Amino acid sequence: MNKPLRRIAIFCGILILALLVRTNYLQYVRADELNSRDENRRVRIERYAHERGDIIVDGKAITGSVETDGSDFKYKRVWKDGPMWAPVTGYSSQAFDSTQLENLEDGILTGNDDQLFFNRTLSMFTGDEKKGGNVVTTLNSAAQKAAFKGLGNQKGAAVALDPQTGAILALASTPSYDPSVFAGNSEKDAAARAKLLADKDQPMLNRALRETYPPGSTFKIVTAAAALENGLYDDIDDPTRSPLPWILPQTSRPLNNEGNIPCKNASLREALRWSCNSVFGKISADLGNKKMIEEANKFGFNNEIFTPVRADKSVFPEDNPSQNAMAGIGQASNRATPLQMAMVASAIANDGKLMQPYMVAAREAPNTDTIYTAEPKEMSRPLSAENAQKIQQMMETVVEKGTGTAAQIDGVTVGGKTGTAENGLNNSKKPYAWFISYAKTDKGSPVAVAVVVADSSANRENISGGSLAAPVATAIMKAILDGK
Amino acid sequence: MSVVTNTTTIGAIDAPSRRNTELMMMVFAIAISVFAYANVGLAIDGKLPSGMLGYGAGLVLLGGVAHLAVRKFAPYADPLLLPLATLLNGLGLVLIWRLDQSQRLIQRAEIYYGGYSPDAPKQLLYSAIGVAFFVAVLMILKDHRVLQRYTYISMVVALVLLILPIFFPEVNGAKIWISLGPFSIQPGEFAKIFIAIFFSGYLMVKRDALALASRRFMGMYLPRGRDLGPILMIWVLSILILIFETDLGTSLLFFGLFIVMLYVATERTSWIVFGLLMSAAGAVGVASFEPHVQQRVNAWMDPFAKATMDHSDQIAQSLMSFGSGGTLGTGLGQGHSDLILFAANADFILSTVGEELGLAGMMAVLLVYGLIIERGIRTALAARDPFGKLLAIGLSAAFAIQIFVVAGGVMGLIPLSGMTMPFLAYGGSSVLANWALIAVLIRISDTARRPAPAPAPSPDAEMTQVVRP
């Protein structure tokens, strides 16, 4: 009986060998793949096992980490002035993942980024507890506060840029939410999030980057730039060949102006001052859809913009002549994010040079060594310096004696443009109040802003860019100027 | 056949009993377990666990009693079997205690059972009863050949053990438990020993008939029905019972045991071919109508599929445990193998080994099991009587198949089928049955290694001497 016994011994040996091979395969070959699976809770346990790095504004952290108990996640994210900063930071929740900067800069904030490899190795030897690095933003807390307070209870958004660098100075969206309420892992957190998601005011919507509105008359800046760039008009004070009433092409419908304003053959400057729909609609029609799209694209339309947080595509559409004329005054299917309109203002203020908007100024290792510093990048040149200065004059006239007088600031040159965009079929809903502007000192322009108020408690007769949005823009500009 | 090769003419040579080797290795096995215990305490609480003295003393007592029993009742037994079993039992206690500290498992117990009580003290109690079983077997069973007399009684006992759970409620999808008040027994674990005794006894008597009195059919030797009939019937019956109790692991174990023992008894390779064909047919047949089996197969094919995860993520969690352990492991007490939740310290205890002791620890543990199997087969080789040979190989093969089925299941090598890792996993029946199994093996090895009795003085001996140069 010994021969079969020896064979059985070999068989048992093969069974054990198969197990040994399998354990090698699992723990050596497949270990990395298994460890990086989404289903692997260890990834999240590890993620919250250390203090997360901070997001920094003006040298101060606007985030923090607190130790929690009751779950296997040790640290929880908290935010200071959460609602005010939420459009910038996004959230980072133990149960619900993360968004925006918290998500995009996660490698730095958790300390797992490859850039921190040397740092991690070092602290392994010194025995320091692992901690995440910091993300330093370009934001300005005074401007952000002005924007957030200025928007107040109204639905809307505000974006401020440094036209010379593209640095984002303010990025506010109201109504907002406090990411701290669902940063944890408990049922209370889940309920808080569910309530936010069910809120019909959409507090978690980032209106500054992720919502597009018809830009209304503020878009006339782009139309004016297209007219000058394409040589349709040379002098902004020469009369345009614009009849009144002006009939929309291929229709028998006139394009009306708001009230009885002097638009017939008005110069570009006067037309912008009074916000003449007939003049700018005709410009758009004269240039044609293709040229209008071309110019809008140079300002950043029809492209997603990464700040690094993604901003939705603003759209200047391909359309028939009549719709194209409407799009030229910021109506029809023309849609823009507040960021996009701030970029328009900043390109004008920066003498025609559009800088790439960005909000991460630097990244720091946990020991506060800087491992990355942002370099301002030119994005495009939508118009020549000469033409930009012409539009600056026009915009300054608007603030001096036009529809945007609410944006005047003592001792500072301010250029701006109001907009009141129709909303809903036949303007059945409350219109959107827009204002874009820039301030200028002798060292160039330090700030360009765009503000949109989508819904306020004001009567619809009183809704206009000049009355609702301009004061917010002014407050933001003042905050920046005061800090200089 | 026999290890002692010297001729009887010289007289009995005192083969070394190796009891002191055993003692040294026992010390080693217990020391490893106690250090592991200290390690878990330091990793979790930063201090030596308070129960360390009690635990250490308990293990020393159990090991000591077992060792003394072997010294007294089986002095020539294989010296490795007991220390290996003790090492696994001790290590299992540490792992169970470590999982007792898991907040996750405590919370789960409170939600599902309304309370939580640690498993490690219970396992220590089971271990004590297991060692008592071990000692009792050595004391009562003076010679394993006695078991031959109980061939058919063993068959009845095995069948009763297998049938009983049908009358008890289903637990977690399988009817494999007998509940008696606060105690519950998994009779399948004990049945494997009795069925091995029955197969050994029956095959020893019938092996010649099975091997020789057969008809040739399609190149294979088919035995006569009246020889094969009874054993085939018992086997089919037990498999059927297990299928209705959805205890797949044990049915696989019985099937493997049957083939191995038949092959060893008859020395006919055709039995293996025959057996593999039958098992393939059986597996396909069962899988086609049993949803429980289909689920298991699906979970094995794609453990991370959504349908699988929704039903149970145990396999996926187990695989991730192994992955997380990597080459050297996270260290005792520092892993998250408790994410497996249900049966983390029973069927899935190997995942904790994989995560916290890593690839290195897994290989060590698998090799310890491998050594036990190897010593068992060596005992079979050394045994002088066919019954002892068959019983030893049967028990060793059952042990090996159980290891393969459980470890292969939790590592995703084969579909999962609920059984426990002998000695390592939490569970009274398993610990008791396996200590009894080791006791029987030790008894056979004692008989096998016992030096031949001194021969009666032979009148021819001196004459032969004279002739020698």
JSON list of C-alpha atoms in Angstrom, two decimals, chain A residues 69-228:
[
{"chain": "A", "resi": 69, "resn": "ASP", "atom": "CA", "xyz": [-14.51, 59.11, 17.72]},
{"chain": "A", "resi": 70, "resn": "GLY", "atom": "CA", "xyz": [-17.28, 56.65, 17.12]},
{"chain": "A", "resi": 71, "resn": "SER", "atom": "CA", "xyz": [-15.98, 55.48, 13.77]},
{"chain": "A", "resi": 72, "resn": "ASP", "atom": "CA", "xyz": [-12.77, 54.19, 12.25]},
{"chain": "A", "resi": 73, "resn": "PHE", "atom": "CA", "xyz": [-12.12, 57.56, 10.63]},
{"chain": "A", "resi": 74, "resn": "LYS", "atom": "CA", "xyz": [-9.99, 59.46, 13.08]},
{"chain": "A", "resi": 75, "resn": "TYR", "atom": "CA", "xyz": [-10.01, 62.99, 11.70]},
{"chain": "A", "resi": 76, "resn": "LYS", "atom": "CA", "xyz": [-12.86, 65.04, 10.30]},
{"chain": "A", "resi": 77, "resn": "ARG", "atom": "CA", "xyz": [-12.64, 68.12, 8.12]},
{"chain": "A", "resi": 78, "resn": "VAL", "atom": "CA", "xyz": [-13.98, 71.42, 9.41]},
{"chain": "A", "resi": 79, "resn": "TRP", "atom": "CA", "xyz": [-14.23, 74.79, 7.69]},
{"chain": "A", "resi": 80, "resn": "LYS", "atom": "CA", "xyz": [-14.10, 78.30, 9.08]},
{"chain": "A", "resi": 81, "resn": "ASP", "atom": "CA", "xyz": [-16.80, 80.47, 7.49]},
{"chain": "A", "resi": 82, "resn": "GLY", "atom": "CA", "xyz": [-17.88, 77.39, 5.57]},
{"chain": "A", "resi": 83, "resn": "PRO", "atom": "CA", "xyz": [-20.73, 78.96, 3.57]},
{"chain": "A", "resi": 84, "resn": "MET", "atom": "CA", "xyz": [-18.56, 81.84, 2.45]},
{"chain": "A", "resi": 85, "resn": "TRP", "atom": "CA", "xyz": [-15.70, 79.62, 1.28]},
{"chain": "A", "resi": 86, "resn": "ALA", "atom": "CA", "xyz": [-17.63, 76.58, 0.07]},
{"chain": "A", "resi": 87, "resn": "PRO", "atom": "CA", "xyz": [-17.53, 77.64, -3.60]},
{"chain": "A", "resi": 88, "resn": "VAL", "atom": "CA", "xyz": [-13.73, 77.71, -3.34]},
{"chain": "A", "resi": 89, "resn": "THR", "atom": "CA", "xyz": [-12.96, 74.72, -1.15]},
{"chain": "A", "resi": 90, "resn": "GLY", "atom": "CA", "xyz": [-15.75, 72.33, -2.04]},
{"chain": "A", "resi": 91, "resn": "TYR", "atom": "CA", "xyz": [-16.24, 69.69, 0.60]},
{"chain": "A", "resi": 92, "resn": "SER", "atom": "CA", "xyz": [-14.38, 66.68, 1.89]},
{"chain": "A", "resi": 93, "resn": "SER", "atom": "CA", "xyz": [-16.66, 64.28, 3.69]},
{"chain": "A", "resi": 94, "resn": "GLN", "atom": "CA", "xyz": [-15.86, 60.96, 5.29]},
{"chain": "A", "resi": 95, "resn": "ALA", "atom": "CA", "xyz": [-19.01, 59.50, 3.81]},
{"chain": "A", "resi": 96, "resn": "PHE", "atom": "CA", "xyz": [-19.54, 61.50, 0.65]},
{"chain": "A", "resi": 97, "resn": "ASP", "atom": "CA", "xyz": [-16.13, 61.91, -0.92]},
{"chain": "A", "resi": 98, "resn": "SER", "atom": "CA", "xyz": [-14.93, 65.36, -1.91]},
{"chain": "A", "resi": 99, "resn": "THR", "atom": "CA", "xyz": [-15.28, 68.06, -4.55]},
{"chain": "A", "resi": 100, "resn": "GLN", "atom": "CA", "xyz": [-13.42, 71.03, -5.99]},
{"chain": "A", "resi": 101, "resn": "LEU", "atom": "CA", "xyz": [-10.13, 72.05, -4.35]},
{"chain": "A", "resi": 102, "resn": "GLU", "atom": "CA", "xyz": [-10.55, 69.48, -1.58]},
{"chain": "A", "resi": 103, "resn": "ASN", "atom": "CA", "xyz": [-10.78, 66.88, -4.30]},
{"chain": "A", "resi": 104, "resn": "LEU", "atom": "CA", "xyz": [-8.33, 68.17, -6.88]},
{"chain": "A", "resi": 105, "resn": "GLU", "atom": "CA", "xyz": [-5.60, 68.95, -4.36]},
{"chain": "A", "resi": 106, "resn": "ASP", "atom": "CA", "xyz": [-6.26, 65.81, -2.38]},
{"chain": "A", "resi": 107, "resn": "GLY", "atom": "CA", "xyz": [-2.76, 64.42, -2.94]},
{"chain": "A", "resi": 108, "resn": "ILE", "atom": "CA", "xyz": [-1.18, 67.44, -1.30]},
{"chain": "A", "resi": 109, "resn": "LEU", "atom": "CA", "xyz": [-3.80, 67.74, 1.43]},
{"chain": "A", "resi": 110, "resn": "THR", "atom": "CA", "xyz": [-3.47, 64.09, 2.44]},
{"chain": "A", "resi": 111, "resn": "GLY", "atom": "CA", "xyz": [0.29, 64.14, 1.98]},
{"chain": "A", "resi": 112, "resn": "ASN", "atom": "CA", "xyz": [0.20, 61.25, -0.48]},
{"chain": "A", "resi": 113, "resn": "ASP", "atom": "CA", "xyz": [1.22, 63.23, -3.55]},
{"chain": "A", "resi": 114, "resn": "ASP", "atom": "CA", "xyz": [4.37, 62.10, -5.30]},
{"chain": "A", "resi": 115, "resn": "GLN", "atom": "CA", "xyz": [5.77, 65.61, -4.95]},
{"chain": "A", "resi": 116, "resn": "LEU", "atom": "CA", "xyz": [5.85, 64.98, -1.22]},
{"chain": "A", "resi": 117, "resn": "PHE", "atom": "CA", "xyz": [7.76, 61.72, -1.53]},
{"chain": "A", "resi": 118, "resn": "PHE", "atom": "CA", "xyz": [11.03, 63.13, -0.24]},
{"chain": "A", "resi": 119, "resn": "ASN", "atom": "CA", "xyz": [9.22, 64.84, 2.58]},
{"chain": "A", "resi": 120, "resn": "ARG", "atom": "CA", "xyz": [7.43, 61.64, 3.58]},
{"chain": "A", "resi": 121, "resn": "THR", "atom": "CA", "xyz": [10.63, 59.65, 3.55]},
{"chain": "A", "resi": 122, "resn": "LEU", "atom": "CA", "xyz": [12.27, 62.25, 5.74]},
{"chain": "A", "resi": 123, "resn": "SER", "atom": "CA", "xyz": [9.50, 62.25, 8.32]},
{"chain": "A", "resi": 124, "resn": "MET", "atom": "CA", "xyz": [9.62, 58.46, 8.34]},
{"chain": "A", "resi": 125, "resn": "PHE", "atom": "CA", "xyz": [13.15, 58.75, 9.73]},
{"chain": "A", "resi": 126, "resn": "THR", "atom": "CA", "xyz": [12.46, 61.62, 12.09]},
{"chain": "A", "resi": 127, "resn": "GLY", "atom": "CA", "xyz": [9.36, 59.79, 13.33]},
{"chain": "A", "resi": 128, "resn": "ASP", "atom": "CA", "xyz": [7.05, 62.75, 12.79]},
{"chain": "A", "resi": 129, "resn": "GLU", "atom": "CA", "xyz": [3.38, 61.95, 12.55]},
{"chain": "A", "resi": 130, "resn": "LYS", "atom": "CA", "xyz": [2.18, 62.00, 8.98]},
{"chain": "A", "resi": 131, "resn": "LYS", "atom": "CA", "xyz": [0.37, 65.18, 8.04]},
{"chain": "A", "resi": 132, "resn": "GLY", "atom": "CA", "xyz": [-0.86, 66.67, 4.81]},
{"chain": "A", "resi": 133, "resn": "GLY", "atom": "CA", "xyz": [0.57, 69.65, 2.96]},
{"chain": "A", "resi": 134, "resn": "ASN", "atom": "CA", "xyz": [-1.16, 73.00, 2.47]},
{"chain": "A", "resi": 135, "resn": "VAL", "atom": "CA", "xyz": [-2.72, 74.60, -0.55]},
{"chain": "A", "resi": 136, "resn": "VAL", "atom": "CA", "xyz": [-2.27, 78.37, -0.69]},
{"chain": "A", "resi": 137, "resn": "THR", "atom": "CA", "xyz": [-4.97, 80.08, -2.70]},
{"chain": "A", "resi": 138, "resn": "THR", "atom": "CA", "xyz": [-4.95, 83.36, -4.59]},
{"chain": "A", "resi": 139, "resn": "LEU", "atom": "CA", "xyz": [-8.12, 84.50, -2.87]},
{"chain": "A", "resi": 140, "resn": "ASN", "atom": "CA", "xyz": [-8.49, 87.70, -0.94]},
{"chain": "A", "resi": 141, "resn": "SER", "atom": "CA", "xyz": [-10.55, 87.33, 2.19]},
{"chain": "A", "resi": 142, "resn": "ALA", "atom": "CA", "xyz": [-11.68, 90.98, 2.26]},
{"chain": "A", "resi": 143, "resn": "ALA", "atom": "CA", "xyz": [-12.95, 90.73, -1.32]},
{"chain": "A", "resi": 144, "resn": "GLN", "atom": "CA", "xyz": [-14.61, 87.38, -0.63]},
{"chain": "A", "resi": 145, "resn": "LYS", "atom": "CA", "xyz": [-16.31, 88.79, 2.43]},
{"chain": "A", "resi": 146, "resn": "ALA", "atom": "CA", "xyz": [-17.51, 91.83, 0.47]},
{"chain": "A", "resi": 147, "resn": "ALA", "atom": "CA", "xyz": [-18.89, 89.55, -2.25]},
{"chain": "A", "resi": 148, "resn": "PHE", "atom": "CA", "xyz": [-20.59, 87.17, 0.16]},
{"chain": "A", "resi": 149, "resn": "LYS", "atom": "CA", "xyz": [-22.09, 89.93, 2.27]},
{"chain": "A", "resi": 150, "resn": "GLY", "atom": "CA", "xyz": [-23.03, 91.97, -0.79]},
{"chain": "A", "resi": 151, "resn": "LEU", "atom": "CA", "xyz": [-24.98, 89.10, -2.31]},
{"chain": "A", "resi": 152, "resn": "GLY", "atom": "CA", "xyz": [-26.58, 88.46, 1.07]},
{"chain": "A", "resi": 153, "resn": "ASN", "atom": "CA", "xyz": [-29.88, 86.62, 0.87]},
{"chain": "A", "resi": 154, "resn": "GLN", "atom": "CA", "xyz": [-30.20, 86.96, -2.87]},
{"chain": "A", "resi": 155, "resn": "LYS", "atom": "CA", "xyz": [-29.50, 84.14, -5.26]},
{"chain": "A", "resi": 156, "resn": "GLY", "atom": "CA", "xyz": [-26.39, 84.95, -7.20]},
{"chain": "A", "resi": 157, "resn": "ALA", "atom": "CA", "xyz": [-22.67, 84.82, -7.65]},
{"chain": "A", "resi": 158, "resn": "ALA", "atom": "CA", "xyz": [-19.65, 87.07, -7.84]},
{"chain": "A", "resi": 159, "resn": "VAL", "atom": "CA", "xyz": [-16.19, 86.55, -9.24]},
{"chain": "A", "resi": 160, "resn": "ALA", "atom": "CA", "xyz": [-13.22, 88.89, -8.92]},
{"chain": "A", "resi": 161, "resn": "LEU", "atom": "CA", "xyz": [-9.99, 88.47, -10.89]},
{"chain": "A", "resi": 162, "resn": "ASP", "atom": "CA", "xyz": [-6.65, 90.17, -10.91]},
{"chain": "A", "resi": 163, "resn": "PRO", "atom": "CA", "xyz": [-6.58, 91.16, -14.62]},
{"chain": "A", "resi": 164, "resn": "GLN", "atom": "CA", "xyz": [-2.77, 91.31, -14.69]},
{"chain": "A", "resi": 165, "resn": "THR", "atom": "CA", "xyz": [-2.23, 87.75, -13.47]},
{"chain": "A", "resi": 166, "resn": "GLY", "atom": "CA", "xyz": [-5.55, 85.95, -13.74]},
{"chain": "A", "resi": 167, "resn": "ALA", "atom": "CA", "xyz": [-5.50, 85.22, -10.00]},
{"chain": "A", "resi": 168, "resn": "ILE", "atom": "CA", "xyz": [-8.98, 84.66, -8.63]},
{"chain": "A", "resi": 169, "resn": "LEU", "atom": "CA", "xyz": [-9.57, 87.10, -5.78]},
{"chain": "A", "resi": 170, "resn": "ALA", "atom": "CA", "xyz": [-13.16, 86.33, -4.89]},
{"chain": "A", "resi": 171, "resn": "LEU", "atom": "CA", "xyz": [-15.48, 83.50, -5.80]},
{"chain": "A", "resi": 172, "resn": "ALA", "atom": "CA", "xyz": [-18.82, 83.71, -4.03]},
{"chain": "A", "resi": 173, "resn": "SER", "atom": "CA", "xyz": [-22.11, 81.93, -4.59]},
{"chain": "A", "resi": 174, "resn": "THR", "atom": "CA", "xyz": [-25.33, 82.39, -2.64]},
{"chain": "A", "resi": 175, "resn": "PRO", "atom": "CA", "xyz": [-27.24, 80.80, -1.08]},
{"chain": "A", "resi": 176, "resn": "SER", "atom": "CA", "xyz": [-24.41, 78.65, 0.12]},
{"chain": "A", "resi": 177, "resn": "TYR", "atom": "CA", "xyz": [-23.92, 75.74, 2.50]},
{"chain": "A", "resi": 178, "resn": "ASP", "atom": "CA", "xyz": [-21.57, 74.80, 5.28]},
{"chain": "A", "resi": 179, "resn": "PRO", "atom": "CA", "xyz": [-19.55, 71.73, 4.26]},
{"chain": "A", "resi": 180, "resn": "SER", "atom": "CA", "xyz": [-18.88, 71.06, 7.95]},
{"chain": "A", "resi": 181, "resn": "VAL", "atom": "CA", "xyz": [-22.42, 69.79, 8.49]},
{"chain": "A", "resi": 182, "resn": "PHE", "atom": "CA", "xyz": [-21.83, 66.61, 6.54]},
{"chain": "A", "resi": 183, "resn": "ALA", "atom": "CA", "xyz": [-18.09, 66.15, 6.85]},
{"chain": "A", "resi": 184, "resn": "GLY", "atom": "CA", "xyz": [-18.54, 63.17, 9.14]},
{"chain": "A", "resi": 185, "resn": "ASN", "atom": "CA", "xyz": [-19.84, 59.69, 8.73]},
{"chain": "A", "resi": 186, "resn": "SER", "atom": "CA", "xyz": [-22.92, 59.64, 10.94]},
{"chain": "A", "resi": 187, "resn": "GLU", "atom": "CA", "xyz": [-26.59, 59.49, 10.15]},
{"chain": "A", "resi": 188, "resn": "LYS", "atom": "CA", "xyz": [-26.82, 63.12, 11.17]},
{"chain": "A", "resi": 189, "resn": "ASP", "atom": "CA", "xyz": [-24.36, 63.96, 8.41]},
{"chain": "A", "resi": 190, "resn": "ALA", "atom": "CA", "xyz": [-26.33, 61.96, 5.89]},
{"chain": "A", "resi": 191, "resn": "ALA", "atom": "CA", "xyz": [-29.53, 63.74, 6.90]},
{"chain": "A", "resi": 192, "resn": "ALA", "atom": "CA", "xyz": [-27.88, 67.16, 6.66]},
{"chain": "A", "resi": 193, "resn": "ARG", "atom": "CA", "xyz": [-26.65, 66.37, 3.17]},
{"chain": "A", "resi": 194, "resn": "ALA", "atom": "CA", "xyz": [-29.99, 65.00, 2.06]},
{"chain": "A", "resi": 195, "resn": "LYS", "atom": "CA", "xyz": [-31.64, 68.21, 3.26]},
{"chain": "A", "resi": 196, "resn": "LEU", "atom": "CA", "xyz": [-29.16, 70.32, 1.29]},
{"chain": "A", "resi": 197, "resn": "LEU", "atom": "CA", "xyz": [-29.72, 68.25, -1.83]},
{"chain": "A", "resi": 198, "resn": "ALA", "atom": "CA", "xyz": [-33.50, 68.55, -1.49]},
{"chain": "A", "resi": 199, "resn": "ASP", "atom": "CA", "xyz": [-33.40, 72.33, -1.00]},
{"chain": "A", "resi": 200, "resn": "LYS", "atom": "CA", "xyz": [-35.00, 73.93, -4.05]},
{"chain": "A", "resi": 201, "resn": "ASP", "atom": "CA", "xyz": [-32.65, 76.91, -3.72]},
{"chain": "A", "resi": 202, "resn": "GLN", "atom": "CA", "xyz": [-29.77, 74.56, -4.56]},
{"chain": "A", "resi": 203, "resn": "PRO", "atom": "CA", "xyz": [-27.32, 75.79, -1.94]},
{"chain": "A", "resi": 204, "resn": "MET", "atom": "CA", "xyz": [-24.71, 73.28, -3.10]},
{"chain": "A", "resi": 205, "resn": "LEU", "atom": "CA", "xyz": [-24.66, 74.67, -6.64]},
{"chain": "A", "resi": 206, "resn": "ASN", "atom": "CA", "xyz": [-21.53, 76.66, -7.32]},
{"chain": "A", "resi": 207, "resn": "ARG", "atom": "CA", "xyz": [-23.13, 79.48, -9.27]},
{"chain": "A", "resi": 208, "resn": "ALA", "atom": "CA", "xyz": [-19.84, 81.23, -9.93]},
{"chain": "A", "resi": 209, "resn": "LEU", "atom": "CA", "xyz": [-18.43, 78.32, -11.93]},
{"chain": "A", "resi": 210, "resn": "ARG", "atom": "CA", "xyz": [-21.11, 75.77, -12.61]},
{"chain": "A", "resi": 211, "resn": "GLU", "atom": "CA", "xyz": [-24.14, 77.76, -13.65]},
{"chain": "A", "resi": 212, "resn": "THR", "atom": "CA", "xyz": [-24.58, 79.67, -16.87]},
{"chain": "A", "resi": 213, "resn": "TYR", "atom": "CA", "xyz": [-26.91, 82.63, -17.27]},
{"chain": "A", "resi": 214, "resn": "PRO", "atom": "CA", "xyz": [-27.78, 84.75, -20.28]},
{"chain": "A", "resi": 215, "resn": "PRO", "atom": "CA", "xyz": [-25.20, 87.54, -19.85]},
{"chain": "A", "resi": 216, "resn": "GLY", "atom": "CA", "xyz": [-27.56, 90.23, -21.10]},
{"chain": "A", "resi": 217, "resn": "SER", "atom": "CA", "xyz": [-26.13, 93.61, -21.93]},
{"chain": "A", "resi": 218, "resn": "THR", "atom": "CA", "xyz": [-22.79, 92.88, -20.29]},
{"chain": "A", "resi": 219, "resn": "PHE", "atom": "CA", "xyz": [-22.08, 90.83, -23.40]},
{"chain": "A", "resi": 220, "resn": "LYS", "atom": "CA", "xyz": [-22.16, 94.06, -25.46]},
{"chain": "A", "resi": 221, "resn": "ILE", "atom": "CA", "xyz": [-18.52, 94.48, -24.40]},
{"chain": "A", "resi": 222, "resn": "VAL", "atom": "CA", "xyz": [-17.65, 91.37, -26.41]},
{"chain": "A", "resi": 223, "resn": "THR", "atom": "CA", "xyz": [-19.78, 92.58, -29.33]},
{"chain": "A", "resi": 224, "resn": "ALA", "atom": "CA", "xyz": [-18.04, 95.96, -29.23]},
{"chain": "A", "resi": 225, "resn": "ALA", "atom": "CA", "xyz": [-14.65, 94.25, -29.17]},
{"chain": "A", "resi": 226, "resn": "ALA", "atom": "CA", "xyz": [-15.68, 92.18, -32.20]},
{"chain": "A", "resi": 227, "resn": "ALA", "atom": "CA", "xyz": [-16.78, 95.33, -34.03]},
{"chain": "A", "resi": 228, "resn": "LEU", "atom": "CA", "xyz": [-13.48, 97.11, -33.39]}
]
